[in-house]
């Protein structure tokens, strides 16, 4: 009788430990995918900001190196300030991955159009005239 109770406790403990190990593996895979999404997002943003890739909007583009990842780029200029919000979104393909991860990164950059630079120069000359 005691052997039966001890065996039942052992089997129950093994089942619980197996569930905990499975949960740990799922959490580790999820964390790894999240970090990968962050790194891919930063990489795409840096490539565009350094001029190695064009700074242009894209919608649901498959990542070149890994077909499980997709990205999009959104440019949102402000109305009053010469700034543009560059948003890069990265996500896993929902059909291929059990728990897809998503990440987005926003950076504000100065607009560099010829009209705004001419306007900026005239403002500087107005300021210098006022200070004299």
Short mmCIF file of N, CA and C in Angstrom, two decimals:
data_model
loop_
_atom_site.label_atom_id
_atom_site.label_comp_id
_atom_site.label_asym_id
_atom_site.label_seq_id
_atom_site.Cartn_x
_atom_site.Cartn_y
_atom_site.Cartn_z
N UNK A 1 0.82 -1.20 0.00
CA UNK A 1 0.00 0.00 0.00
C UNK A 1 0.87 1.27 0.00
N UNK A 2 1.90 1.25 0.85
CA UNK A 2 2.77 2.42 0.91
C UNK A 2 3.52 2.63 -0.41
N UNK A 3 3.87 1.54 -1.04
CA UNK A 3 4.57 1.62 -2.32
C UNK A 3 3.66 2.24 -3.37
N UNK A 4 2.39 1.90 -3.34
CA UNK A 4 1.41 2.45 -4.28
C UNK A 4 1.26 3.96 -4.09
N UNK A 5 1.17 4.42 -2.85
CA UNK A 5 1.05 5.85 -2.56
C UNK A 5 2.31 6.58 -2.99
N UNK A 6 3.46 6.00 -2.70
CA UNK A 6 4.73 6.63 -3.08
C UNK A 6 4.86 6.71 -4.60
N UNK A 7 4.42 5.66 -5.29
CA UNK A 7 4.47 5.68 -6.76
C UNK A 7 3.54 6.74 -7.33
N UNK A 8 2.36 6.88 -6.75
CA UNK A 8 1.41 7.90 -7.21
C UNK A 8 1.97 9.30 -7.01
N UNK A 9 2.60 9.53 -5.87
CA UNK A 9 3.21 10.83 -5.60
C UNK A 9 4.35 11.10 -6.58
N UNK A 10 5.15 10.09 -6.85
CA UNK A 10 6.26 10.23 -7.79
C UNK A 10 5.75 10.55 -9.20
N UNK A 11 4.75 9.84 -9.66
CA UNK A 11 4.19 10.08 -10.99
C UNK A 11 3.57 11.48 -11.07
N UNK A 12 2.84 11.86 -10.03
CA UNK A 12 2.26 13.21 -10.00
C UNK A 12 3.33 14.29 -10.04
N UNK A 13 4.40 14.08 -9.30
CA UNK A 13 5.50 15.05 -9.28
C UNK A 13 6.18 15.15 -10.64
N UNK A 14 6.36 14.00 -11.30
CA UNK A 14 6.97 14.00 -12.63
C UNK A 14 6.10 14.74 -13.65
N UNK A 15 4.80 14.58 -13.55
CA UNK A 15 3.89 15.29 -14.47
C UNK A 15 3.98 16.79 -14.24
N UNK A 16 3.99 17.21 -12.99
CA UNK A 16 4.09 18.65 -12.68
C UNK A 16 5.43 19.20 -13.16
N UNK A 17 6.52 18.47 -12.93
CA UNK A 17 7.84 18.92 -13.38
C UNK A 17 7.91 19.01 -14.91
N UNK A 18 7.28 18.07 -15.60
CA UNK A 18 7.25 18.12 -17.06
C UNK A 18 6.49 19.36 -17.55
N UNK A 19 5.38 19.67 -16.91
CA UNK A 19 4.62 20.86 -17.29
C UNK A 19 5.42 22.14 -17.04
N UNK A 20 6.14 22.18 -15.93
CA UNK A 20 6.97 23.35 -15.63
C UNK A 20 8.11 23.49 -16.63
N UNK A 21 8.71 22.37 -17.02
CA UNK A 21 9.79 22.42 -18.01
C UNK A 21 9.26 22.89 -19.37
N UNK A 22 8.07 22.41 -19.75
CA UNK A 22 7.46 22.85 -21.00
C UNK A 22 7.16 24.34 -20.96
N UNK A 23 6.62 24.81 -19.86
CA UNK A 23 6.34 26.24 -19.71
C UNK A 23 7.62 27.06 -19.78
N UNK A 24 8.68 26.56 -19.17
CA UNK A 24 9.98 27.25 -19.22
C UNK A 24 10.53 27.33 -20.63
N UNK A 25 10.42 26.24 -21.40
CA UNK A 25 10.88 26.25 -22.80
C UNK A 25 10.07 27.24 -23.64
N UNK A 26 8.75 27.26 -23.44
CA UNK A 26 7.92 28.21 -24.19
C UNK A 26 8.28 29.65 -23.86
N UNK A 27 8.52 29.92 -22.58
CA UNK A 27 8.90 31.28 -22.18
C UNK A 27 10.26 31.66 -22.73
N UNK A 28 11.19 30.73 -22.74
CA UNK A 28 12.53 31.01 -23.29
C UNK A 28 12.45 31.27 -24.79
N UNK A 29 11.67 30.48 -25.51
CA UNK A 29 11.51 30.71 -26.95
C UNK A 29 10.83 32.04 -27.22
N UNK A 30 9.85 32.39 -26.41
CA UNK A 30 9.16 33.66 -26.57
C UNK A 30 10.11 34.83 -26.32
N UNK A 31 10.93 34.72 -25.28
CA UNK A 31 11.90 35.78 -24.98
C UNK A 31 12.93 35.91 -26.08
N UNK A 32 13.39 34.78 -26.62
CA UNK A 32 14.36 34.82 -27.70
C UNK A 32 13.77 35.47 -28.95
N UNK A 33 12.52 35.16 -29.24
CA UNK A 33 11.85 35.77 -30.40
C UNK A 33 11.65 37.26 -30.19
N UNK A 34 11.35 37.65 -28.97
CA UNK A 34 11.16 39.07 -28.66
C UNK A 34 12.47 39.84 -28.86
N UNK A 35 13.57 39.28 -28.39
CA UNK A 35 14.88 39.92 -28.57
C UNK A 35 15.24 39.99 -30.05
N UNK A 36 14.96 38.93 -30.79
CA UNK A 36 15.22 38.93 -32.23
C UNK A 36 14.42 40.02 -32.91
N UNK A 37 13.16 40.19 -32.52
CA UNK A 37 12.32 41.24 -33.10
C UNK A 37 12.91 42.62 -32.81
N UNK A 38 13.38 42.83 -31.60
CA UNK A 38 13.99 44.12 -31.25
C UNK A 38 15.25 44.37 -32.07
N UNK A 39 16.09 43.36 -32.20
CA UNK A 39 17.33 43.54 -32.95
C UNK A 39 17.06 43.79 -34.44
N UNK A 40 16.11 43.07 -35.01
CA UNK A 40 15.76 43.29 -36.41
C UNK A 40 15.20 44.70 -36.62
N UNK A 41 14.39 45.14 -35.68
CA UNK A 41 13.80 46.48 -35.76
C UNK A 41 14.90 47.55 -35.70
N UNK A 42 15.81 47.41 -34.77
CA UNK A 42 16.92 48.36 -34.65
C UNK A 42 17.81 48.32 -35.89
N UNK A 43 18.05 47.14 -36.42
CA UNK A 43 18.88 47.01 -37.61
C UNK A 43 18.25 47.73 -38.80
N UNK A 44 16.96 47.53 -39.01
CA UNK A 44 16.29 48.18 -40.14
C UNK A 44 16.29 49.70 -39.96
N UNK A 45 16.03 50.17 -38.74
CA UNK A 45 16.03 51.61 -38.47
C UNK A 45 17.41 52.20 -38.73
N UNK A 46 18.45 51.55 -38.24
CA UNK A 46 19.81 52.06 -38.42
C UNK A 46 20.24 52.05 -39.88
N UNK A 47 19.86 51.03 -40.63
CA UNK A 47 20.19 50.99 -42.05
C UNK A 47 19.55 52.16 -42.80
N UNK A 48 18.33 52.51 -42.44
CA UNK A 48 17.66 53.62 -43.11
C UNK A 48 18.23 54.97 -42.68
N UNK A 49 18.52 55.12 -41.40
CA UNK A 49 19.03 56.40 -40.91
C UNK A 49 20.45 56.69 -41.38
N UNK A 50 21.23 55.65 -41.65
CA UNK A 50 22.58 55.86 -42.15
C UNK A 50 22.62 56.00 -43.66
N UNK A 51 21.50 55.78 -44.32
CA UNK A 51 21.44 55.93 -45.77
C UNK A 51 21.80 54.67 -46.54
N UNK A 52 22.02 53.57 -45.86
CA UNK A 52 22.34 52.33 -46.56
C UNK A 52 21.11 51.72 -47.23
N UNK A 53 19.94 52.08 -46.74
CA UNK A 53 18.67 51.71 -47.37
C UNK A 53 17.84 52.98 -47.48
N UNK A 54 16.98 53.06 -48.49
CA UNK A 54 16.18 54.27 -48.64
C UNK A 54 15.17 54.43 -47.51
N UNK A 55 14.97 55.67 -47.11
CA UNK A 55 14.01 55.99 -46.06
C UNK A 55 12.66 56.19 -46.73
N UNK A 56 11.91 55.10 -46.87
CA UNK A 56 10.62 55.16 -47.54
C UNK A 56 9.65 54.20 -46.86
N UNK A 57 8.36 54.49 -47.02
CA UNK A 57 7.34 53.66 -46.41
C UNK A 57 7.24 52.32 -47.12
N UNK A 58 7.05 51.28 -46.33
CA UNK A 58 6.79 49.95 -46.87
C UNK A 58 5.66 49.33 -46.06
N UNK A 59 5.00 48.35 -46.65
CA UNK A 59 3.88 47.72 -45.97
C UNK A 59 4.00 46.21 -46.09
N UNK A 60 4.10 45.52 -44.98
CA UNK A 60 4.15 44.06 -44.92
C UNK A 60 5.17 43.47 -45.89
N UNK A 61 6.42 43.77 -45.62
CA UNK A 61 7.53 43.27 -46.43
C UNK A 61 8.18 42.10 -45.71
N UNK A 62 8.47 41.03 -46.45
CA UNK A 62 9.13 39.86 -45.86
C UNK A 62 10.60 40.19 -45.67
N UNK A 63 11.13 39.83 -44.49
CA UNK A 63 12.53 40.07 -44.17
C UNK A 63 13.40 39.26 -45.13
N UNK A 64 14.47 39.87 -45.64
CA UNK A 64 15.30 39.23 -46.65
C UNK A 64 15.99 37.97 -46.13
N UNK A 65 16.55 38.03 -44.92
CA UNK A 65 17.34 36.93 -44.39
C UNK A 65 16.50 35.82 -43.76
N UNK A 66 15.30 36.13 -43.31
CA UNK A 66 14.46 35.15 -42.61
C UNK A 66 13.01 35.36 -43.01
N UNK A 67 12.45 34.39 -43.69
CA UNK A 67 11.09 34.53 -44.21
C UNK A 67 10.02 34.45 -43.13
N UNK A 68 10.39 34.09 -41.90
CA UNK A 68 9.43 34.05 -40.81
C UNK A 68 9.12 35.43 -40.25
N UNK A 69 9.92 36.44 -40.63
CA UNK A 69 9.76 37.79 -40.10
C UNK A 69 9.29 38.73 -41.19
N UNK A 70 8.42 39.66 -40.80
CA UNK A 70 7.92 40.70 -41.70
C UNK A 70 8.19 42.05 -41.06
N UNK A 71 8.21 43.10 -41.88
CA UNK A 71 8.38 44.45 -41.34
C UNK A 71 7.61 45.45 -42.19
N UNK A 72 7.35 46.59 -41.58
CA UNK A 72 6.77 47.72 -42.29
C UNK A 72 7.40 48.99 -41.76
N UNK A 73 7.43 50.01 -42.60
CA UNK A 73 7.99 51.31 -42.23
C UNK A 73 6.93 52.35 -42.49
N UNK A 74 6.72 53.23 -41.51
CA UNK A 74 5.74 54.30 -41.64
C UNK A 74 6.43 55.63 -41.35
N UNK A 75 6.22 56.60 -42.22
CA UNK A 75 6.76 57.95 -42.03
C UNK A 75 5.59 58.88 -41.75
N UNK A 76 5.66 59.58 -40.63
CA UNK A 76 4.57 60.46 -40.22
C UNK A 76 5.12 61.84 -39.91
N UNK A 77 5.06 62.78 -40.87
CA UNK A 77 5.58 64.13 -40.61
C UNK A 77 4.64 64.90 -39.68
N UNK A 78 5.22 65.78 -38.87
CA UNK A 78 4.42 66.64 -38.02
C UNK A 78 4.03 67.88 -38.79
N UNK A 79 2.99 68.55 -38.32
CA UNK A 79 2.50 69.73 -39.03
C UNK A 79 3.25 71.00 -38.63
N UNK A 80 3.61 71.13 -37.36
CA UNK A 80 4.17 72.39 -36.88
C UNK A 80 5.69 72.39 -36.77
N UNK A 81 6.28 71.24 -36.56
CA UNK A 81 7.73 71.16 -36.40
C UNK A 81 8.33 70.42 -37.59
N UNK A 82 9.57 70.71 -37.92
CA UNK A 82 10.21 70.00 -39.04
C UNK A 82 10.71 68.61 -38.62
N UNK A 83 9.80 67.80 -38.10
CA UNK A 83 10.15 66.47 -37.63
C UNK A 83 9.28 65.42 -38.31
N UNK A 84 9.84 64.24 -38.45
CA UNK A 84 9.10 63.10 -38.99
C UNK A 84 9.28 61.93 -38.04
N UNK A 85 8.18 61.28 -37.70
CA UNK A 85 8.25 60.07 -36.88
C UNK A 85 8.44 58.88 -37.82
N UNK A 86 9.55 58.19 -37.65
CA UNK A 86 9.83 56.99 -38.44
C UNK A 86 9.50 55.80 -37.54
N UNK A 87 8.51 55.01 -37.95
CA UNK A 87 8.09 53.85 -37.18
C UNK A 87 8.41 52.59 -37.96
N UNK A 88 9.19 51.71 -37.34
CA UNK A 88 9.50 50.41 -37.93
C UNK A 88 8.79 49.36 -37.08
N UNK A 89 7.98 48.54 -37.73
CA UNK A 89 7.28 47.45 -37.05
C UNK A 89 7.82 46.12 -37.57
N UNK A 90 8.09 45.19 -36.66
CA UNK A 90 8.59 43.87 -37.02
C UNK A 90 7.69 42.85 -36.34
N UNK A 91 7.31 41.80 -37.07
CA UNK A 91 6.49 40.75 -36.50
C UNK A 91 6.78 39.43 -37.18
N UNK A 92 6.44 38.36 -36.46
CA UNK A 92 6.62 37.02 -37.00
C UNK A 92 5.39 36.63 -37.81
N UNK A 93 5.61 35.74 -38.78
CA UNK A 93 4.51 35.23 -39.59
C UNK A 93 3.59 34.40 -38.70
N UNK A 94 2.33 34.81 -38.60
CA UNK A 94 1.39 34.15 -37.69
C UNK A 94 1.03 32.74 -38.14
N UNK A 95 1.19 32.44 -39.43
CA UNK A 95 0.86 31.11 -39.92
C UNK A 95 1.98 30.10 -39.64
N UNK A 96 3.20 30.58 -39.43
CA UNK A 96 4.34 29.68 -39.26
C UNK A 96 4.78 29.53 -37.81
N UNK A 97 4.35 30.44 -36.94
CA UNK A 97 4.84 30.45 -35.56
C UNK A 97 3.66 30.33 -34.61
N UNK A 98 3.83 29.52 -33.56
CA UNK A 98 2.74 29.28 -32.61
C UNK A 98 2.40 30.54 -31.81
N UNK A 99 3.42 31.20 -31.28
CA UNK A 99 3.22 32.43 -30.50
C UNK A 99 4.02 33.55 -31.16
N UNK A 100 3.44 34.23 -32.14
CA UNK A 100 4.21 35.26 -32.86
C UNK A 100 4.51 36.46 -31.98
N UNK A 101 5.69 37.02 -32.17
CA UNK A 101 6.12 38.20 -31.43
C UNK A 101 6.06 39.42 -32.33
N UNK A 102 5.82 40.57 -31.71
CA UNK A 102 5.76 41.84 -32.43
C UNK A 102 6.61 42.85 -31.67
N UNK A 103 7.15 43.81 -32.42
CA UNK A 103 7.90 44.89 -31.80
C UNK A 103 7.88 46.08 -32.74
N UNK A 104 7.82 47.28 -32.18
CA UNK A 104 7.93 48.47 -33.03
C UNK A 104 8.83 49.49 -32.35
N UNK A 105 9.47 50.29 -33.19
CA UNK A 105 10.43 51.28 -32.74
C UNK A 105 10.11 52.59 -33.45
N UNK A 106 10.08 53.69 -32.70
CA UNK A 106 9.80 55.01 -33.27
C UNK A 106 10.99 55.91 -33.01
N UNK A 107 11.44 56.59 -34.05
CA UNK A 107 12.50 57.60 -33.92
C UNK A 107 12.02 58.86 -34.62
N UNK A 108 12.34 59.98 -34.00
CA UNK A 108 12.01 61.27 -34.59
C UNK A 108 13.25 61.79 -35.31
N UNK A 109 13.09 62.16 -36.57
CA UNK A 109 14.21 62.71 -37.33
C UNK A 109 13.81 64.06 -37.89
N UNK A 110 14.82 64.89 -38.14
CA UNK A 110 14.56 66.19 -38.75
C UNK A 110 14.30 66.02 -40.23
N UNK A 111 13.31 66.76 -40.72
CA UNK A 111 13.05 66.75 -42.15
C UNK A 111 14.15 67.54 -42.84
N UNK A 112 14.60 67.04 -43.96
CA UNK A 112 15.69 67.70 -44.68
C UNK A 112 15.26 67.97 -46.11
N UNK A 113 14.30 68.86 -46.27
CA UNK A 113 13.90 69.26 -47.62
C UNK A 113 14.48 70.63 -47.92
N UNK A 114 14.61 70.96 -49.18
CA UNK A 114 15.23 72.23 -49.56
C UNK A 114 14.39 73.42 -49.14
N UNK A 115 13.06 73.27 -49.11
CA UNK A 115 12.20 74.38 -48.69
C UNK A 115 12.42 74.70 -47.22
N UNK A 116 12.53 73.68 -46.40
CA UNK A 116 12.69 73.93 -44.98
C UNK A 116 14.07 74.48 -44.66
N UNK A 117 15.10 74.05 -45.39
CA UNK A 117 16.43 74.59 -45.10
C UNK A 117 16.50 76.05 -45.52
N UNK A 118 15.81 76.42 -46.59
CA UNK A 118 15.79 77.83 -46.99
C UNK A 118 15.04 78.64 -45.95
N UNK A 119 13.93 78.07 -45.42
CA UNK A 119 13.19 78.77 -44.37
C UNK A 119 14.02 78.91 -43.12
N UNK A 120 14.79 77.91 -42.78
CA UNK A 120 15.64 77.96 -41.60
C UNK A 120 16.71 79.01 -41.74
N UNK A 121 17.27 79.18 -42.95
CA UNK A 121 18.31 80.20 -43.15
C UNK A 121 17.72 81.59 -43.01
N UNK A 122 16.51 81.80 -43.51
CA UNK A 122 15.92 83.14 -43.39
C UNK A 122 15.59 83.45 -41.94
N UNK A 123 15.18 82.46 -41.16
CA UNK A 123 14.92 82.70 -39.75
C UNK A 123 16.21 83.07 -39.03
N UNK A 124 17.31 82.43 -39.36
CA UNK A 124 18.59 82.74 -38.72
C UNK A 124 19.03 84.16 -39.08
N UNK A 125 18.80 84.57 -40.32
CA UNK A 125 19.20 85.92 -40.69
C UNK A 125 18.32 86.95 -39.99
N UNK A 126 17.03 86.64 -39.79
CA UNK A 126 16.17 87.55 -39.05
C UNK A 126 16.64 87.69 -37.61
N UNK A 127 17.05 86.60 -37.01
CA UNK A 127 17.51 86.63 -35.63
C UNK A 127 18.81 87.44 -35.52
N UNK A 128 19.72 87.26 -36.48
CA UNK A 128 20.98 87.99 -36.41
C UNK A 128 20.74 89.49 -36.62
N UNK A 129 19.76 89.86 -37.44
CA UNK A 129 19.46 91.28 -37.62
C UNK A 129 18.88 91.88 -36.36
N UNK A 130 18.08 91.10 -35.62
CA UNK A 130 17.50 91.61 -34.39
C UNK A 130 18.55 91.80 -33.31
N UNK A 131 19.54 90.94 -33.27
CA UNK A 131 20.54 91.04 -32.21
C UNK A 131 21.53 92.17 -32.46
N UNK A 132 21.66 92.64 -33.71
CA UNK A 132 22.60 93.73 -34.00
C UNK A 132 22.05 95.05 -33.64
#
